[in-house]
Coordinates of C-alpha atoms in Angstrom, one line a residue:
X22 CA 388.4 167.2 240.5
X23 CA 388.8 167.1 244.3
X24 CA 386.0 168.7 245.2
X25 CA 383.4 166.4 242.6
X26 CA 385.0 163.3 243.7
X27 CA 384.1 164.1 247.0
X28 CA 380.6 164.9 245.9
X29 CA 380.4 161.6 244.3
X30 CA 381.5 159.5 246.9
X31 CA 379.2 161.3 249.5
X32 CA 375.9 160.8 247.2
X33 CA 377.2 157.1 247.2
X34 CA 377.4 157.1 251.0
X35 CA 373.9 158.4 251.2
X36 CA 372.5 156.1 248.6
X37 CA 373.8 153.1 250.8
X38 CA 372.6 154.9 253.8
X39 CA 369.0 155.1 252.1
X40 CA 369.3 151.6 251.0
X41 CA 370.4 150.4 254.2
X42 CA 367.8 152.2 256.5
X43 CA 364.8 150.9 254.1
X44 CA 365.9 147.5 254.3
X45 CA 365.8 147.8 257.8
X46 CA 362.5 149.8 257.8
X47 CA 360.6 146.6 256.1
X48 CA 362.8 144.1 258.1
X49 CA 361.1 145.5 260.9
X50 CA 357.5 145.9 259.5
X51 CA 357.5 142.1 258.7
X52 CA 358.2 141.6 262.1
X53 CA 355.6 143.3 263.2
X54 CA 353.3 141.7 260.7
X55 CA 354.4 139.0 262.2
X56 CA 353.8 139.5 265.9
X57 CA 350.7 140.7 265.2
X58 CA 349.6 137.7 263.6
X59 CA 350.9 135.0 265.9
X60 CA 348.8 136.7 268.6
X61 CA 345.4 136.9 266.3
X62 CA 345.9 133.3 265.7
X63 CA 347.9 131.2 267.5
X64 CA 346.6 128.1 267.1
X65 CA 346.0 128.7 263.5
X66 CA 349.9 129.7 262.9
X67 CA 351.0 126.5 265.0
X68 CA 348.8 124.3 263.0
X69 CA 350.1 125.6 259.9
X70 CA 354.0 125.4 260.5
X71 CA 353.3 121.4 260.0
X72 CA 351.1 121.8 257.6
X73 CA 353.8 120.1 254.7
X74 CA 355.4 117.3 257.0
X75 CA 352.9 115.2 254.7
X76 CA 356.0 116.0 251.8
X77 CA 358.6 116.5 254.3
X78 CA 358.5 113.4 256.4
X79 CA 358.5 110.2 254.0
X80 CA 361.5 111.6 251.9
X81 CA 363.1 112.5 255.5
X82 CA 362.7 109.2 256.6
X83 CA 363.6 107.1 253.7
X84 CA 366.7 109.0 253.7
X85 CA 367.6 108.6 256.9
X86 CA 366.6 104.8 256.9
X87 CA 369.7 103.3 256.3
X88 CA 371.2 104.3 259.6
X89 CA 373.9 104.4 260.2
X90 CA 375.1 104.5 256.8
X91 CA 372.3 107.1 256.1
X92 CA 372.3 109.2 252.9
X93 CA 372.0 112.3 255.1
X94 CA 372.6 113.6 258.3
X95 CA 369.3 113.5 260.1
X96 CA 370.4 116.0 263.0
X97 CA 372.4 118.1 260.5
X98 CA 369.4 118.1 258.3
X99 CA 367.3 118.9 261.0
X100 CA 369.6 121.9 262.2
X101 CA 369.6 123.7 258.9
X102 CA 366.2 123.4 257.9
X103 CA 365.1 124.7 261.2
X104 CA 367.7 127.6 261.0
X105 CA 366.5 128.2 257.1
X106 CA 362.9 127.9 258.7
X107 CA 363.2 130.7 260.8
X108 CA 366.0 132.7 258.3
X109 CA 362.5 132.6 256.0
X110 CA 360.0 133.6 258.1
X111 CA 362.6 136.3 259.5
X112 CA 362.9 137.8 256.3
X113 CA 360.3 137.0 253.8
X114 CA 357.0 137.2 256.6
X115 CA 355.2 134.6 254.5
X116 CA 355.1 130.7 255.2
X117 CA 357.3 129.3 252.6
X118 CA 358.2 126.2 253.5
X119 CA 361.9 124.3 253.5
X120 CA 361.2 121.1 251.3
X121 CA 363.0 118.2 250.4
X122 CA 364.8 118.4 246.6
X123 CA 362.4 116.0 245.2
X124 CA 364.2 115.1 241.9
X125 CA 367.5 114.5 243.7
X126 CA 365.4 112.3 246.4
X127 CA 364.1 109.9 243.6
X128 CA 367.5 109.6 242.2
X129 CA 369.3 109.0 245.5
X130 CA 367.0 106.5 247.0
X131 CA 366.8 104.0 243.7
X132 CA 370.1 104.2 243.6
X133 CA 371.7 104.0 246.8
X134 CA 373.6 107.1 246.9
X135 CA 375.9 107.9 249.7
X136 CA 376.0 111.4 251.7
X137 CA 378.6 112.7 249.7
X138 CA 376.7 112.5 246.2
X139 CA 373.7 113.5 247.5
X140 CA 375.7 116.7 248.4
X141 CA 377.3 117.0 245.6
X142 CA 373.7 117.1 243.7
X143 CA 372.4 119.6 246.1
X144 CA 375.3 122.0 245.7
X145 CA 375.4 121.8 241.8
X146 CA 371.6 122.8 241.9
X147 CA 372.4 125.2 244.7
X148 CA 375.3 127.1 242.3
X149 CA 373.2 126.7 238.8
X150 CA 370.6 128.6 240.3
X151 CA 372.6 131.4 242.4
X152 CA 373.9 131.9 238.9
X153 CA 370.4 132.4 237.3
X154 CA 369.3 134.5 240.2
X155 CA 372.1 136.8 240.7
X156 CA 372.7 137.5 236.5
X157 CA 368.4 137.9 236.7
X158 CA 368.1 135.4 234.4
X159 CA 364.9 134.2 237.1
X160 CA 362.8 137.9 237.0
X161 CA 363.5 137.3 232.7
X162 CA 362.0 134.1 232.6
X163 CA 358.9 134.9 235.1
X164 CA 357.8 137.4 232.6
X165 CA 358.2 135.4 229.6
X166 CA 356.5 132.1 230.7
X167 CA 352.5 132.5 230.6
X168 CA 350.5 132.8 233.6
X169 CA 348.4 129.5 232.3
X170 CA 351.5 127.0 232.4
X171 CA 352.3 128.9 235.4
X172 CA 348.7 128.0 236.9
X173 CA 349.2 124.6 235.1
X174 CA 352.2 123.8 236.9
X175 CA 350.7 124.1 240.4
X176 CA 347.7 122.4 239.5
X177 CA 349.9 119.2 238.1
X178 CA 351.8 119.4 240.8
X179 CA 348.6 119.8 243.2
X180 CA 346.9 117.1 241.8
X181 CA 350.4 115.0 241.8
X182 CA 349.9 115.6 245.8
X183 CA 346.5 114.5 245.7
X184 CA 347.3 110.3 243.8
X185 CA 350.6 110.5 245.9
X186 CA 348.9 111.3 249.0
X187 CA 345.3 108.7 248.0
X188 CA 348.4 105.9 247.7
X189 CA 349.9 106.7 251.0
X190 CA 346.5 107.0 252.5
X191 CA 346.2 103.5 251.8
X192 CA 349.3 101.9 252.3
X193 CA 350.1 98.9 254.5
X194 CA 352.8 100.2 256.6
X195 CA 354.0 99.0 259.5
X196 CA 350.8 100.4 261.6
X197 CA 348.3 99.0 259.4
X198 CA 350.0 95.5 259.7
X199 CA 350.6 95.5 263.7
X200 CA 347.2 96.5 264.2
X201 CA 343.9 94.6 264.1
X202 CA 341.4 97.9 263.0
X203 CA 343.9 100.2 260.9
X204 CA 340.9 101.1 258.7
X205 CA 339.8 103.2 262.0
X206 CA 342.5 105.4 261.8
X207 CA 342.0 105.8 258.5
X208 CA 338.3 106.5 258.8
X209 CA 338.9 109.2 261.8
X210 CA 341.7 110.8 259.4
X211 CA 339.7 111.5 256.6
X212 CA 336.9 112.5 259.3
X213 CA 339.0 115.0 260.5
X214 CA 339.8 115.9 256.9
X215 CA 335.7 116.7 256.0
X216 CA 335.9 118.9 259.2
X217 CA 338.7 120.8 258.2
X218 CA 337.1 121.7 254.7
X219 CA 333.8 123.3 256.6
X220 CA 336.0 124.4 259.5
X221 CA 338.6 126.2 258.0
X222 CA 339.5 127.8 261.0
X223 CA 340.4 124.1 262.9
X224 CA 343.7 123.2 264.1
X225 CA 343.9 120.2 261.6
X226 CA 347.7 119.9 261.0
X227 CA 348.0 120.0 264.7
X228 CA 344.9 117.6 265.8
X229 CA 346.5 115.0 262.6
X230 CA 350.3 115.0 264.3
X231 CA 349.0 114.9 267.9
X232 CA 347.1 112.0 266.8
X233 CA 350.1 110.4 264.7
X234 CA 352.9 110.7 267.7
X235 CA 350.1 109.1 269.8
X236 CA 349.8 106.3 267.9
X237 CA 353.7 105.8 267.5
X238 CA 354.1 106.1 271.7
X239 CA 353.8 102.5 272.0
X240 CA 357.0 101.8 269.8
X241 CA 359.2 104.8 270.9
X242 CA 358.3 103.3 274.8
X243 CA 359.3 99.4 273.7
X244 CA 362.4 100.9 272.1
X245 CA 363.7 103.8 273.8
X246 CA 366.9 105.9 272.3
X247 CA 369.6 108.1 274.5
X248 CA 369.0 111.7 273.8
X249 CA 372.4 113.1 272.4
X250 CA 374.0 116.7 271.3
X251 CA 374.3 117.3 267.6
X252 CA 378.3 116.5 266.9
X253 CA 378.7 118.9 263.4
X254 CA 381.4 117.3 260.2
X255 CA 382.3 118.5 257.7
X256 CA 381.9 116.5 254.1
X257 CA 384.6 116.4 251.6
X258 CA 382.7 115.0 248.4
X259 CA 385.8 115.6 246.1
X260 CA 385.8 112.3 244.2
X261 CA 385.1 111.8 241.3
X262 CA 382.3 109.2 241.0
X263 CA 380.5 111.0 243.7
X264 CA 380.6 114.6 241.2
X265 CA 379.3 112.5 238.4
X266 CA 376.3 111.0 240.1
X267 CA 375.7 113.8 241.6
X268 CA 375.3 115.6 238.2
X269 CA 373.3 113.2 237.2
X270 CA 370.3 113.8 239.9
X271 CA 371.0 117.4 240.0
X272 CA 369.9 117.5 236.3
X273 CA 366.4 116.3 236.6
X274 CA 365.8 118.5 239.7
X275 CA 367.1 121.8 237.9
X276 CA 364.3 122.6 235.6
X277 CA 362.2 121.7 239.0
X278 CA 363.3 124.0 240.7
X279 CA 363.2 126.8 239.0
X280 CA 359.4 126.0 237.6
X281 CA 357.8 124.7 240.9
X282 CA 360.1 125.8 243.8
X283 CA 361.4 130.0 242.4
X284 CA 358.5 130.9 240.0
X285 CA 356.0 129.1 240.9
X286 CA 356.1 129.6 244.3
X287 CA 356.5 133.3 244.1
X288 CA 353.5 133.4 241.4
X289 CA 351.5 131.7 244.5
X290 CA 352.7 133.6 247.3
X291 CA 351.4 136.9 245.7
X292 CA 347.9 135.1 244.8
X293 CA 348.1 134.0 248.3
X294 CA 348.9 137.5 250.3
X295 CA 348.1 140.1 248.5
X296 CA 348.3 142.5 250.7
X297 CA 351.8 141.7 251.9
X298 CA 355.3 141.9 250.2
X299 CA 355.9 138.8 248.7
X300 CA 359.2 137.8 247.3
X301 CA 360.2 138.2 243.6
X302 CA 361.9 134.8 241.8
X303 CA 365.0 136.9 242.1
X304 CA 364.9 136.6 246.2
X305 CA 363.4 133.2 246.0
X306 CA 366.3 132.0 243.9
X307 CA 369.2 133.4 246.0
X308 CA 367.0 131.7 249.2
X309 CA 367.2 128.1 247.4
X310 CA 371.3 128.1 246.4
X311 CA 372.3 130.2 249.9
X312 CA 370.5 126.9 251.4
X313 CA 372.1 124.2 249.2
X314 CA 375.7 126.3 249.3
X315 CA 376.0 125.8 253.2
X316 CA 373.5 122.8 254.6
X317 CA 375.1 120.2 251.9
X318 CA 378.7 120.5 253.4
X319 CA 377.7 119.3 256.4
X320 CA 374.9 116.2 255.6
X321 CA 372.1 118.2 255.4
X322 CA 370.1 117.3 252.0
X323 CA 369.3 119.1 249.5
X324 CA 366.3 121.9 250.2
X325 CA 363.8 124.5 248.2
X326 CA 360.8 126.5 248.9
X327 CA 358.0 124.8 246.8
X328 CA 354.4 125.7 246.0
X329 CA 353.0 122.8 247.1
X330 CA 354.2 123.3 250.6
X331 CA 353.1 126.8 250.7
X332 CA 349.5 125.6 249.6
X333 CA 350.1 123.0 252.4
X334 CA 350.8 125.4 255.1
X335 CA 348.4 128.1 254.1
X336 CA 345.5 125.1 254.2
X337 CA 346.0 124.3 257.7
X338 CA 346.4 127.9 259.3
X339 CA 349.8 129.6 258.7
X340 CA 349.4 133.5 257.8
X341 CA 353.1 134.7 258.6
X342 CA 356.2 134.1 259.0
X343 CA 355.7 133.1 262.3
X344 CA 354.5 130.2 261.7
X345 CA 357.9 128.7 260.1
X346 CA 359.7 130.5 262.7
X347 CA 357.9 128.6 265.4
X348 CA 358.3 125.0 263.1
X349 CA 362.3 126.0 262.7
X350 CA 362.4 126.3 266.4
X351 CA 361.1 122.6 267.2
X352 CA 363.4 120.9 264.3
X353 CA 366.1 122.9 265.9
X354 CA 365.6 122.0 269.0
X355 CA 365.3 118.3 267.7
X356 CA 368.4 118.3 265.7
X357 CA 370.6 119.8 268.4
X358 CA 369.7 116.8 271.2
X359 CA 367.5 114.1 269.7
X360 CA 368.1 113.5 266.0
X361 CA 367.5 109.4 266.6
X362 CA 365.1 109.8 268.8
X363 CA 363.2 112.6 266.4
X364 CA 364.0 109.6 263.5
X365 CA 362.0 107.2 265.2
X366 CA 359.1 109.2 266.2
X367 CA 358.6 110.4 262.0
X368 CA 359.0 106.7 261.4
X369 CA 356.0 105.8 263.7
X370 CA 353.4 108.5 262.4
X371 CA 351.0 106.0 260.0
X372 CA 350.8 107.1 256.4
X373 CA 346.9 107.4 256.8
X374 CA 348.2 110.6 258.8
X375 CA 350.6 111.6 256.3
X376 CA 348.6 110.7 253.5
X377 CA 345.5 112.6 253.9
X378 CA 347.7 115.8 254.9
X379 CA 348.8 115.1 251.4
X380 CA 345.5 115.5 250.0
X381 CA 344.5 118.4 252.2
X382 CA 347.7 120.1 250.6
X383 CA 347.1 119.1 247.1
X384 CA 343.7 120.4 246.9
X385 CA 345.0 124.1 248.1
X386 CA 347.3 123.8 245.6
X387 CA 345.3 122.8 243.0
X388 CA 342.5 125.6 243.9
X389 CA 344.6 128.2 242.5
X390 CA 343.5 127.4 238.8
X391 CA 340.3 128.2 239.3
X392 CA 341.4 131.9 239.4
X393 CA 343.0 131.4 236.2
X394 CA 339.9 133.8 233.7
X395 CA 339.5 136.6 237.0
X396 CA 341.0 139.7 237.9
X397 CA 343.0 137.5 241.2
X398 CA 345.2 136.9 238.1
X399 CA 348.0 138.6 237.5
X400 CA 348.0 139.6 233.8
X401 CA 344.4 140.2 234.0
X402 CA 342.6 143.2 235.3
X403 CA 339.0 145.0 235.2
X404 CA 335.7 143.8 237.2
X405 CA 332.5 141.6 236.4
X406 CA 331.5 144.5 233.5
X407 CA 334.6 143.7 231.8
X408 CA 338.5 142.1 231.8
X409 CA 341.2 142.9 230.0
X410 CA 344.4 142.1 229.4
X411 CA 347.3 143.7 231.7
X412 CA 350.1 146.0 229.9
X413 CA 353.0 143.3 231.0
X414 CA 351.2 140.5 229.0
X415 CA 352.4 140.6 225.4
X416 CA 352.0 137.1 224.5
X417 CA 349.4 136.5 221.9
X418 CA 348.3 133.1 223.4
X419 CA 346.9 135.0 226.5
X420 CA 345.6 138.1 224.5
X421 CA 347.0 141.3 223.2
X422 CA 347.9 143.9 226.3
X423 CA 344.5 146.3 226.5
X424 CA 342.8 143.5 224.8
X425 CA 339.6 141.9 225.8
X426 CA 339.4 138.8 227.8
X427 CA 336.7 137.1 225.6
X428 CA 335.8 133.7 225.3
X429 CA 337.5 132.3 222.7
X430 CA 340.7 133.8 225.2
X431 CA 339.7 132.2 228.3
X432 CA 339.2 128.8 226.2
X433 CA 342.7 128.8 225.5
X434 CA 343.7 130.0 228.9
X435 CA 341.9 127.0 230.2
X436 CA 344.0 124.9 227.4
X437 CA 346.5 125.7 228.0
X438 CA 346.7 124.9 231.9
X439 CA 345.2 122.0 231.5
X440 CA 347.9 120.8 228.5
X441 CA 350.5 122.0 231.0
X442 CA 349.1 120.0 234.2
X443 CA 348.5 117.2 232.5
X444 CA 351.8 116.7 231.0
X445 CA 352.8 116.9 234.9
X446 CA 350.3 113.8 235.6
X447 CA 351.1 111.9 232.7
X448 CA 354.8 112.0 232.2
X449 CA 355.2 112.5 236.2
X450 CA 358.1 115.1 235.1
X451 CA 357.2 118.8 235.9
X452 CA 359.5 120.2 233.0
X453 CA 357.4 117.5 230.9
X454 CA 354.6 119.6 231.3
X455 CA 356.1 122.7 231.1
X456 CA 357.9 122.0 227.7
X457 CA 353.8 120.5 226.6
X458 CA 352.6 123.9 227.8
X459 CA 354.6 126.3 226.1
X460 CA 354.4 124.8 222.6
X461 CA 351.2 125.0 223.4
X462 CA 351.3 128.3 224.0
X463 CA 353.8 128.5 221.1
X464 CA 351.2 127.0 218.5
X465 CA 349.1 129.3 219.2
X466 CA 351.1 132.5 218.6
X467 CA 352.1 131.2 215.1
X468 CA 348.4 130.6 214.3
X469 CA 347.3 133.8 215.3
X470 CA 350.2 135.6 213.5
X471 CA 349.6 133.5 210.1
X472 CA 345.7 134.3 210.8
X473 CA 346.5 138.3 211.4
X474 CA 348.8 138.1 207.8
X475 CA 346.4 136.4 206.1
X476 CA 343.7 139.0 207.2
X477 CA 346.1 141.7 205.8
X478 CA 346.3 139.7 202.5
X479 CA 342.8 139.4 202.0
X480 CA 341.6 142.8 202.9
X481 CA 344.4 144.3 200.7
X482 CA 343.4 141.8 197.8
X483 CA 339.4 142.7 198.3
X484 CA 340.3 146.6 198.6
X485 CA 342.1 146.2 194.8
X486 CA 339.2 144.3 193.7
X487 CA 336.7 146.9 194.6
X488 CA 339.3 149.6 192.9
X489 CA 338.5 147.9 189.5
X490 CA 342.1 146.3 189.1

């Protein structure tokens, strides 16, 4: 008995040792990939690092605009999002973004939340996502949601980014009103956007960011801000009012986070980086939960990984975790030593620059829809001679496993994707688009089952009639 117990203990130790060794081997492979990619294309990686600022900056500026009664601590946000960028790049090896949670931001900004209420909202989302991740429910959702619906979410979010970017591009901001030729900047930004589409290796985000900072310099010279070291402080968001307000904001964010920041971003990373071991929905969910369960206690804004941000960083050149590690270091240094200065820099960048970057990001994300009915889709395999549904897909609207991807199946998949995307755009809600897509999917299921039963019944009737009964 004692020998058997020692043998079992020894086996457990060997398994733990093997697991640690395997994890370390994978970690060092990621670092080698990051290092190699950065050495091959340093400008593209640095440009890609700033690809997501069109989404990041407008929200963070709006959050921090009520200084010193801001809804977030800007320095803490820069410090923690910088650390999260660095850790993401080190452990995932792909340029996953660290983005604001948009649904929480929308509620918090419209209702003038204080820092405690914003923190509660982020903590609630973090707890829910942690439970879904640990219980493996995220992987289950990822298997059950049809690929056309996932791509519909990506396309819908992409088109929404284009729409928001277009509005921002023509918006009359402070720069627009205080300069004689604001259209010149719009023209230059648009020409840069067109050039970036033709010359894909052009570090467009870096050029646009440099242009934006150059435009902001005069106001910074006129209103210099002293540098200062970050002093962390702990929030205690335990009042009933804060909890209730935070819950209101979190309820709208949870489905958005699960669909766009976990499931869609996991699928997109696999599409964009087929030769790299990309993180699973469960891994991404744990990352999102961890970021909020740590940072929100210190006044950092609630954050997630978004498919739009990933598409943006990929569009502007990012191909490895080295890109977001670089971005994280910049954020960390600004947060530690120049939080107020960074806020003035961010506020000085014209909307025309941010808007054109948002448009480019939206185009990159929406482009994933073109692979829906090709072998690049994860539920399809084959070549030009014929495509078939892969065994993991068992849903009727996509086709039965092993079935040819017929013209009818292709049309159904496009319909599913477009209904999902259309719901997101028309109703301005990822959740509404997802529900619309799933209802369409279930209606196809119902019809196929009804048609199958009817065919069996009609075949039986014909067989009876043929026998003379």
